[in-house]
Amino acid sequence: MTKNHIRIKRRSFLVGLGALAGVGACTISSKAKQVNDQTQTTQAQITNVKNQKFSVTGEAPLRDRAAKKGLIFGASARYNNLFQDSKYAARFAQECGVLVPGSELKWNLLRPSLDDFDFSKSDRMAEFARSHKMLFRGHTLVWHAALPKWFENRVNRQNAEQVLVKHIKTVAGHYAGKMHSWDVVNEAIKVADKRSDGLRKSPWLKLLGPDYIEIAFRTAAAADPKALLVYNDHRLEYSKSENEAKRTKVLKLLEGLKSKGVPIHALGMQAHLGVDASKNFNPQKLSDFLKDVASLGLKIMITELDVSEKHDLDIATRDQAIASVYKDFLSVMLDEPAVTTVITWGLSDRYTWLSKTKKRPNIQELRPLPLDAQMQRKLVWNAIAQAFDNAPMRKVEYEGDGAFS
Ligand code: G3I
């Protein structure tokens, strides 16, 4: 693609954005018009990207900028990446104040059989966190996915509660006192399953009924009284009808748990965002939802933040649009005092999970995270740094080395 063509496409992409922000359009080529039309419907909520400034003062890493405001910043990581890529590990330790294993604390990687647990990988990751004065976060004790192959044949209605309780007691007990927080239950709401309570028809629901959630939280609290216990879910960030419906069901679930005195401390919002989804970003509705959650006495954690996009435009234009999504989202989230934590799902584009799921023919590499594939800071990094620098101060929840009050 010629430089001129890129310039036209870039300009049309920005003009498309600017037009939406009332900057006024100008003549554009047919190809660029196609891109512009494509973006017209996708960028309604993003303010004028062309004028977005992502300037940041100083070189302080994200973990320090967050901690200065009583916030926590970190990321998920995979065992292999952390221990086979020393440059990545060094940058991870520099930027992150919390480490969450992307998969190593899930059933399929923790339990080779019904009677065995293998903590070798997760223990090494816990030690990495401790030795770099990071908090350690557990994901996830109960999920419908990542179940081991033996699960279906070995777990039934008669033994399901015993299997679940043993799992949580063993795993949460193994890390008792060392875990900042646990995603106790992950993604239990699925409105499309059409239950009045909105619960996902997961193996756990089929085996134990809705009570599996209360059982999980109470067992986790008994196993590790120090850990913050979190209900984690996705698709809560935008305001399409299905998102609003899900917000309603999640709130109902949280209200019900709190009304029964179930030990739950926070809502985890995964925040897998997208440039194209930004047309459904409604700051006021998001802010109202956060207030509703906070009114239950719950904290709110951003647990899996990243931003996907699917335009085959030049990198500079893509980075501007992606960073704008971070900026717009975090400015609403961090205005809510109950929001305590920002965790990205991966730290570097080199290891984003999106490469496996959102592969696109025209794009060499995806760019959803704070560091590029060469571990260099990007506009996303600036957008997050700026959000922390501009965030209101929080009551400090922990003293940096993994211990917390
Ligand atoms: O580590 C093993 C490796 O030893 C083995 O050779 C290989 C064989 O397949 O598997 C490797 O484990 C993979 C693991 O990622 C670590 O890379 C699993 O197969 C693979 O299923 C697993 O995928 C993870 C997925 O959850 C399912 O657990 C993704 O990395 C992870 O990004 C994704 O994360 C989820 C959150 O838990 C919940 N929210 C959505 C998010 C994205 O889907």
mmCIF file of N, CA and C in Angstrom, residues 3 50 61 88 164 200 207 209 216-217 271 296 317 329 371:
data_model
loop_
_atom_site.group_PDB
_atom_site.id
_atom_site.type_symbol
_atom_site.label_atom_id
_atom_site.label_comp_id
_atom_site.label_asym_id
_atom_site.label_seq_id
_atom_site.Cartn_x
_atom_site.Cartn_y
_atom_site.Cartn_z
ATOM 1 N N LYS A 3 2.415 5.078 0.431
ATOM 2 C CA LYS A 3 2.320 6.010 1.579
ATOM 3 C C LYS A 3 1.116 6.922 1.416
ATOM 4 N N LYS A 50 -8.258 12.580 16.581
ATOM 5 C CA LYS A 50 -7.151 13.384 16.020
ATOM 6 C C LYS A 50 -6.577 14.313 17.087
ATOM 7 N N PRO A 61 6.689 3.680 36.132
ATOM 8 C CA PRO A 61 5.913 2.555 35.607
ATOM 9 C C PRO A 61 4.465 2.583 36.082
ATOM 10 N N TYR A 88 10.592 -10.242 28.846
ATOM 11 C CA TYR A 88 9.180 -10.071 29.205
ATOM 12 C C TYR A 88 9.047 -10.074 30.725
ATOM 13 N N LEU A 164 -16.500 -30.053 44.610
ATOM 14 C CA LEU A 164 -16.332 -28.593 44.539
ATOM 15 C C LEU A 164 -15.706 -28.062 45.830
ATOM 16 N N ARG A 200 -26.257 -19.078 33.833
ATOM 17 C CA ARG A 200 -25.773 -19.899 32.727
ATOM 18 C C ARG A 200 -26.056 -21.365 33.038
ATOM 19 N N LEU A 207 -25.431 -29.696 38.083
ATOM 20 C CA LEU A 207 -25.075 -30.667 39.144
ATOM 21 C C LEU A 207 -25.591 -30.241 40.519
ATOM 22 N N GLY A 209 -27.484 -26.963 41.122
ATOM 23 C CA GLY A 209 -28.489 -25.892 41.176
ATOM 24 C C GLY A 209 -27.821 -24.564 41.516
ATOM 25 N N ALA A 216 -19.634 -21.955 46.898
ATOM 26 C CA ALA A 216 -18.266 -21.594 46.494
ATOM 27 C C ALA A 216 -17.721 -20.439 47.318
ATOM 28 N N PHE A 217 -18.526 -19.390 47.486
ATOM 29 C CA PHE A 217 -18.028 -18.221 48.224
ATOM 30 C C PHE A 217 -17.811 -18.534 49.699
ATOM 31 N N ALA A 271 -13.857 -6.612 31.034
ATOM 32 C CA ALA A 271 -13.519 -5.462 30.169
ATOM 33 C C ALA A 271 -12.697 -5.873 28.954
ATOM 34 N N LEU A 296 -24.008 -1.688 46.946
ATOM 35 C CA LEU A 296 -24.144 -2.971 47.672
ATOM 36 C C LEU A 296 -22.981 -3.173 48.647
ATOM 37 N N THR A 317 -2.669 4.866 13.292
ATOM 38 C CA THR A 317 -4.113 5.136 13.380
ATOM 39 C C THR A 317 -4.796 4.140 14.305
ATOM 40 N N PHE A 329 -12.820 4.639 28.546
ATOM 41 C CA PHE A 329 -13.321 3.646 29.516
ATOM 42 C C PHE A 329 -12.765 3.910 30.910
ATOM 43 N N LEU A 371 2.209 -2.803 26.147
ATOM 44 C CA LEU A 371 3.535 -2.925 25.527
ATOM 45 C C LEU A 371 3.407 -3.605 24.170
#
